[in-house]
Amino acid sequence: MAIFPQTRARTSTPYSATARLPSLRYIGPNWYATVMGTAIVAGAGAALPVHVPGLRAACTVVWALAALLLAAVLAARAGHWSAHRDQARAHLLDPAVAPFYGCLSMALLAVGGSTMTVGRDVVGHRAALAVDVVLYSAGTAIGLAVAVTIPYLMVVRHRPAPGTASPVWLLPVVAPMVSAALGPLLVPELPAGQWQEAMLLACYAMFGLSLLATLMMLPLIFARLVHQGPLPLALTPTLFLVLGPLGQSTTAVGQLADVAPGAIGAPYASALGAFAVLYGVPVMGFALLWLALAVSMVVRAVRGGMTFSMTWWGFTFPVGTCVTGAAGLARHTGLTAFTRLAVALYVLLVSAWAVAGLRTLRGLFSGALLAAPQAPRPVTARTT
């Protein structure tokens, strides 16, 4: 979701490699954010607790677009690794870029989940299930691997300086939370008994893994803002990434509570239903607080001269998780307030997706987004 800082590449790259696919050299893992942001528009639209004429059909079109985007970005990234291995390795060892490898997992999971909720209207339940099983399995495996590998690299290779914590650090550890939120779609498809219960509890384990890792990083991120000041202009939209684990965890507990009665014993099933509300309401409250703070910082950055970059895709998927989280709370509490909140956030999501999508297309056609990225522009001295 960010334009990467310029990475020093080795000068010994053979000319033939760069000549084959020169436009793919700077296609980094952040491009999976376009897939995530598109798929969540379809998935969140299907989850809304209101009926809007034509919305289901529109979500189906967006799901198809997300599936095509996933295929295109996977092909581009494969070409990147094939033709520009020096740059790919530099990305992996760059502390500003490596966390975006978590986006691959979430792109696979988001398209798989939207296939089960929306795409089945087109391809049928059996085909949708097969696609989701493949994408969910691959996305979960990659997400768990990235959740270990990237923090490991941060410790032994990246060694970020004190006070440089960034919201993008959340990307590797939030991927298992997406698996926890979308795993409930597959629970009823498994054999009753041990299989369903194991899947349910595995999702709760991934929920805990991601939640505790997020709780370790959030204080670092806020401390960086307080002690070092606002993020560079181009990176300001990454503040929205904090909404990801908040909204996705609220979604996860709601979805898991929905399938718990058929997968686990009655005492636990009812307790998990209560937990969905007792956890979700306070976390959604904090998400709204952070949303207000992030919007304020973005307004300040716009006044300071912030222009479009791929970081703007940070306005999409995290907001979408808050839509599904609010929809789950509306379902479990019956409160109209949460329904209205889900609708309002969905309007924000669609607006952000449309703007980011149009500006991305413009950047692709002009070639600006395929050129060597520039260093982030510093915040101006504006005090208001």
Coordinates of N, CA, C and O in Angstrom, one line a residue, residues 2-93:
A2 N 2.1 1.1 -0.2 CA 3.0 2.2 -0.1 C 3.9 2.3 -1.3 O 4.2 1.3 -1.9
I3 N 4.3 3.5 -1.8 CA 5.3 3.6 -2.7 C 6.6 3.4 -2.0 O 6.9 4.1 -1.0
F4 N 7.4 2.5 -2.4 CA 8.6 2.1 -1.7 C 9.7 3.1 -1.8 O 9.9 3.7 -2.9
P5 N 10.5 3.4 -0.8 CA 11.7 4.2 -0.9 C 12.6 3.6 -1.9 O 12.6 2.3 -2.1
Q6 N 13.4 4.4 -2.6 CA 14.4 3.8 -3.6 C 15.3 2.8 -2.9 O 15.9 3.1 -1.8
T7 N 15.4 1.7 -3.5 CA 16.3 0.6 -2.9 C 17.5 0.5 -3.8 O 17.4 0.4 -5.0
R8 N 18.7 0.4 -3.2 CA 19.9 0.3 -3.9 C 20.0 -1.0 -4.5 O 20.0 -2.1 -3.8
A9 N 20.1 -1.1 -5.8 CA 20.2 -2.4 -6.5 C 21.6 -2.6 -7.0 O 22.4 -1.7 -7.3
R10 N 22.0 -3.9 -7.2 CA 23.3 -4.2 -7.7 C 23.5 -3.8 -9.1 O 22.5 -4.0 -9.9
T11 N 24.6 -3.2 -9.5 CA 24.8 -2.7 -10.8 C 25.2 -3.9 -11.8 O 25.3 -3.6 -13.0
S12 N 25.3 -5.1 -11.3 CA 25.7 -6.2 -12.1 C 24.6 -6.9 -12.7 O 24.7 -8.0 -13.3
T13 N 23.3 -6.4 -12.6 CA 22.2 -7.0 -13.2 C 22.4 -7.2 -14.7 O 22.6 -6.1 -15.4
P14 N 22.3 -8.3 -15.3 CA 22.4 -8.5 -16.7 C 21.4 -7.7 -17.5 O 20.3 -7.6 -17.1
Y15 N 21.9 -7.1 -18.6 CA 21.0 -6.2 -19.4 C 19.8 -7.1 -19.9 O 18.7 -6.6 -20.0
S16 N 20.0 -8.3 -20.2 CA 19.0 -9.2 -20.8 C 17.8 -9.3 -19.8 O 16.7 -9.4 -20.2
A17 N 18.1 -9.4 -18.5 CA 17.0 -9.6 -17.5 C 16.1 -8.3 -17.5 O 14.9 -8.5 -17.5
T18 N 16.7 -7.1 -17.4 CA 15.9 -5.9 -17.4 C 15.2 -5.6 -18.7 O 14.2 -5.0 -18.7
A19 N 15.8 -6.1 -19.8 CA 15.3 -5.8 -21.1 C 14.0 -6.6 -21.4 O 13.2 -6.2 -22.1
R20 N 14.0 -7.8 -20.8 CA 12.8 -8.7 -21.0 C 11.6 -8.1 -20.5 O 10.6 -8.0 -21.2
L21 N 11.6 -7.7 -19.2 CA 10.4 -7.2 -18.6 C 10.7 -5.9 -17.8 O 10.7 -5.9 -16.6
P22 N 11.1 -4.9 -18.5 CA 11.6 -3.7 -17.7 C 10.5 -3.0 -16.9 O 10.8 -2.4 -15.8
S23 N 9.2 -3.2 -17.2 CA 8.2 -2.5 -16.5 C 7.8 -3.2 -15.2 O 7.1 -2.7 -14.4
L24 N 8.4 -4.4 -15.0 CA 8.1 -5.2 -13.8 C 9.1 -5.0 -12.7 O 8.9 -5.5 -11.6
R25 N 10.2 -4.2 -12.9 CA 11.2 -4.1 -11.9 C 10.8 -3.6 -10.6 O 11.2 -4.0 -9.5
Y26 N 9.8 -2.6 -10.6 CA 9.4 -2.0 -9.4 C 8.0 -2.4 -9.0 O 7.3 -1.7 -8.2
I27 N 7.6 -3.6 -9.5 CA 6.3 -4.1 -9.0 C 6.6 -4.9 -7.7 O 7.0 -6.1 -7.8
G28 N 6.3 -4.3 -6.6 CA 6.6 -4.9 -5.3 C 5.4 -5.6 -4.7 O 4.3 -5.6 -5.3
P29 N 5.5 -6.2 -3.6 CA 4.4 -6.9 -2.9 C 3.3 -6.0 -2.5 O 2.2 -6.5 -2.2
N30 N 3.5 -4.7 -2.5 CA 2.4 -3.8 -2.1 C 1.3 -3.8 -3.2 O 0.2 -3.3 -2.9
W31 N 1.6 -4.3 -4.4 CA 0.6 -4.3 -5.4 C -0.6 -5.3 -5.1 O -1.7 -5.2 -5.7
Y32 N -0.3 -6.2 -4.2 CA -1.4 -7.1 -3.8 C -2.5 -6.3 -3.0 O -3.6 -6.8 -2.9
A33 N -2.2 -5.1 -2.6 CA -3.2 -4.3 -1.9 C -4.4 -3.9 -2.8 O -5.5 -3.7 -2.4
T34 N -4.1 -3.8 -4.1 CA -5.2 -3.6 -5.1 C -6.2 -4.7 -5.1 O -7.4 -4.5 -5.3
V35 N -5.7 -5.9 -5.0 CA -6.5 -7.1 -4.9 C -7.3 -7.1 -3.6 O -8.6 -7.3 -3.6
M36 N -6.6 -6.9 -2.5 CA -7.3 -6.9 -1.2 C -8.4 -5.8 -1.2 O -9.5 -6.1 -0.8
G37 N -8.1 -4.6 -1.6 CA -9.0 -3.5 -1.6 C -10.2 -3.7 -2.5 O -11.3 -3.2 -2.2
T38 N -10.0 -4.4 -3.6 CA -11.2 -4.7 -4.5 C -12.0 -5.8 -4.0 O -13.3 -5.7 -4.0
A39 N -11.4 -6.9 -3.5 CA -12.2 -8.1 -3.0 C -13.0 -7.7 -1.8 O -14.1 -8.2 -1.6
I40 N -12.5 -6.8 -0.9 CA -13.2 -6.4 0.3 C -14.5 -5.6 -0.1 O -15.5 -5.7 0.7
V41 N -14.5 -4.9 -1.2 CA -15.7 -4.2 -1.6 C -16.8 -5.2 -1.9 O -18.0 -5.0 -1.5
A42 N -16.5 -6.3 -2.5 CA -17.5 -7.3 -2.8 C -17.9 -8.0 -1.5 O -19.1 -8.2 -1.2
G43 N -16.9 -8.5 -0.7 CA -17.2 -9.2 0.5 C -18.0 -8.4 1.5 O -19.0 -8.9 2.1
A44 N -17.6 -7.1 1.7 CA -18.3 -6.3 2.7 C -19.7 -5.9 2.2 O -20.6 -5.8 3.0
G45 N -19.8 -5.7 0.9 CA -21.2 -5.5 0.4 C -22.1 -6.6 0.6 O -23.3 -6.4 0.9
A46 N -21.6 -7.8 0.5 CA -22.5 -9.0 0.7 C -22.8 -9.1 2.2 O -23.9 -9.8 2.5
A47 N -22.0 -8.6 3.1 CA -22.2 -8.8 4.5 C -23.1 -7.7 5.1 O -23.5 -7.8 6.2
L48 N -23.4 -6.7 4.3 CA -24.3 -5.6 4.9 C -25.6 -6.1 5.3 O -26.3 -6.9 4.6
P49 N -26.1 -5.7 6.5 CA -27.3 -6.2 7.0 C -28.5 -5.4 6.5 O -29.5 -5.3 7.2
V50 N -28.4 -4.9 5.3 CA -29.6 -4.2 4.6 C -29.7 -4.7 3.2 O -28.7 -5.3 2.6
H51 N -30.8 -4.6 2.6 CA -31.0 -5.0 1.2 C -31.1 -3.7 0.4 O -31.9 -2.8 0.6
V52 N -30.1 -3.7 -0.6 CA -30.0 -2.5 -1.5 C -30.2 -3.1 -2.9 O -29.4 -4.0 -3.3
P53 N -31.2 -2.7 -3.7 CA -31.4 -3.2 -5.0 C -30.2 -3.1 -5.9 O -29.6 -2.0 -6.0
G54 N -29.8 -4.1 -6.5 CA -28.6 -4.1 -7.4 C -27.3 -4.2 -6.8 O -26.3 -4.4 -7.4
L55 N -27.3 -4.2 -5.4 CA -26.0 -4.3 -4.7 C -25.3 -5.7 -4.9 O -24.1 -5.7 -5.2
R56 N -26.1 -6.7 -4.9 CA -25.5 -8.1 -5.0 C -24.9 -8.2 -6.4 O -23.8 -8.8 -6.5
A57 N -25.6 -7.7 -7.4 CA -25.1 -7.8 -8.8 C -23.8 -7.0 -8.9 O -22.8 -7.5 -9.6
A58 N -23.8 -5.8 -8.3 CA -22.6 -5.0 -8.4 C -21.4 -5.7 -7.7 O -20.2 -5.6 -8.1
C59 N -21.7 -6.3 -6.5 CA -20.6 -7.0 -5.8 C -20.1 -8.2 -6.6 O -18.9 -8.5 -6.5
T60 N -20.9 -8.8 -7.4 CA -20.5 -9.9 -8.2 C -19.5 -9.4 -9.3 O -18.5 -10.1 -9.5
V61 N -19.8 -8.3 -9.8 CA -18.9 -7.7 -10.8 C -17.6 -7.4 -10.2 O -16.5 -7.6 -10.8
V62 N -17.6 -6.8 -9.0 CA -16.4 -6.4 -8.3 C -15.6 -7.7 -7.9 O -14.3 -7.7 -8.0
W63 N -16.3 -8.7 -7.5 CA -15.6 -10.0 -7.2 C -14.8 -10.5 -8.4 O -13.7 -10.9 -8.3
A64 N -15.5 -10.5 -9.6 CA -14.8 -10.9 -10.8 C -13.6 -10.1 -11.1 O -12.6 -10.6 -11.6
L65 N -13.7 -8.8 -10.9 CA -12.6 -7.9 -11.1 C -11.4 -8.2 -10.2 O -10.3 -8.2 -10.5
A66 N -11.8 -8.5 -8.9 CA -10.8 -8.9 -7.9 C -10.0 -10.2 -8.3 O -8.8 -10.3 -8.2
A67 N -10.8 -11.2 -8.8 CA -10.2 -12.4 -9.3 C -9.2 -12.2 -10.4 O -8.1 -12.7 -10.5
L68 N -9.6 -11.3 -11.4 CA -8.8 -11.0 -12.5 C -7.5 -10.2 -12.0 O -6.4 -10.5 -12.5
L69 N -7.7 -9.3 -11.1 CA -6.6 -8.6 -10.5 C -5.6 -9.5 -9.8 O -4.4 -9.4 -10.0
L70 N -6.1 -10.5 -9.1 CA -5.2 -11.5 -8.4 C -4.4 -12.2 -9.5 O -3.2 -12.4 -9.3
A71 N -5.0 -12.7 -10.5 CA -4.3 -13.4 -11.5 C -3.2 -12.5 -12.2 O -2.1 -12.9 -12.4
A72 N -3.6 -11.2 -12.4 CA -2.6 -10.3 -13.1 C -1.4 -10.0 -12.2 O -0.3 -10.0 -12.6
V73 N -1.7 -9.7 -10.9 CA -0.6 -9.4 -10.0 C 0.2 -10.6 -9.7 O 1.5 -10.4 -9.6
L74 N -0.3 -11.8 -9.6 CA 0.5 -13.0 -9.4 C 1.4 -13.1 -10.6 O 2.6 -13.5 -10.4
A75 N 0.9 -12.9 -11.8 CA 1.7 -13.1 -13.0 C 2.8 -12.0 -13.0 O 4.0 -12.3 -13.3
A76 N 2.5 -10.8 -12.6 CA 3.5 -9.7 -12.6 C 4.6 -10.0 -11.6 O 5.7 -9.7 -11.8
R77 N 4.2 -10.4 -10.4 CA 5.1 -10.7 -9.4 C 6.0 -11.9 -9.7 O 7.2 -11.9 -9.4
A78 N 5.5 -12.9 -10.4 CA 6.3 -14.0 -10.9 C 7.3 -13.5 -11.9 O 8.5 -13.9 -11.9
G79 N 6.9 -12.6 -12.8 CA 7.8 -12.0 -13.8 C 8.9 -11.1 -13.1 O 10.0 -11.1 -13.5
H80 N 8.5 -10.5 -12.0 CA 9.4 -9.7 -11.2 C 10.5 -10.5 -10.7 O 11.7 -10.2 -10.8
W81 N 10.1 -11.6 -10.0 CA 11.1 -12.5 -9.4 C 12.0 -13.2 -10.5 O 13.2 -13.5 -10.2
S82 N 11.4 -13.5 -11.6 CA 12.2 -14.1 -12.7 C 13.2 -13.2 -13.4 O 14.3 -13.6 -13.6
A83 N 12.7 -12.0 -13.6 CA 13.6 -11.1 -14.4 C 14.4 -10.1 -13.6 O 15.4 -9.6 -14.0
H84 N 14.0 -9.9 -12.3 CA 14.7 -8.9 -11.5 C 14.9 -9.4 -10.1 O 14.5 -8.8 -9.1
R85 N 15.6 -10.5 -10.0 CA 15.9 -11.1 -8.7 C 16.7 -10.3 -7.8 O 16.5 -10.3 -6.6
D86 N 17.5 -9.4 -8.3 CA 18.3 -8.6 -7.4 C 17.4 -7.6 -6.7 O 17.5 -7.3 -5.5
Q87 N 16.4 -7.0 -7.5 CA 15.5 -6.1 -6.9 C 14.5 -6.8 -5.9 O 14.2 -6.3 -4.8
A88 N 14.1 -8.1 -6.2 CA 13.3 -8.8 -5.4 C 13.9 -9.1 -4.0 O 13.3 -9.0 -3.0
R89 N 15.2 -9.5 -4.1 CA 15.9 -9.8 -2.9 C 16.1 -8.5 -2.1 O 16.1 -8.5 -0.8
A90 N 16.4 -7.4 -2.8 CA 16.5 -6.1 -2.1 C 15.2 -5.7 -1.4 O 15.2 -5.2 -0.3
H91 N 14.1 -6.0 -2.0 CA 12.8 -5.7 -1.4 C 12.7 -6.6 -0.1 O 12.2 -6.0 1.0
L92 N 13.0 -7.8 -0.1 CA 12.9 -8.7 1.0 C 13.7 -8.3 2.2 O 13.4 -8.5 3.3
L93 N 14.9 -7.7 1.9 CA 15.8 -7.3 2.9 C 15.6 -5.8 3.3 O 16.4 -5.3 4.1

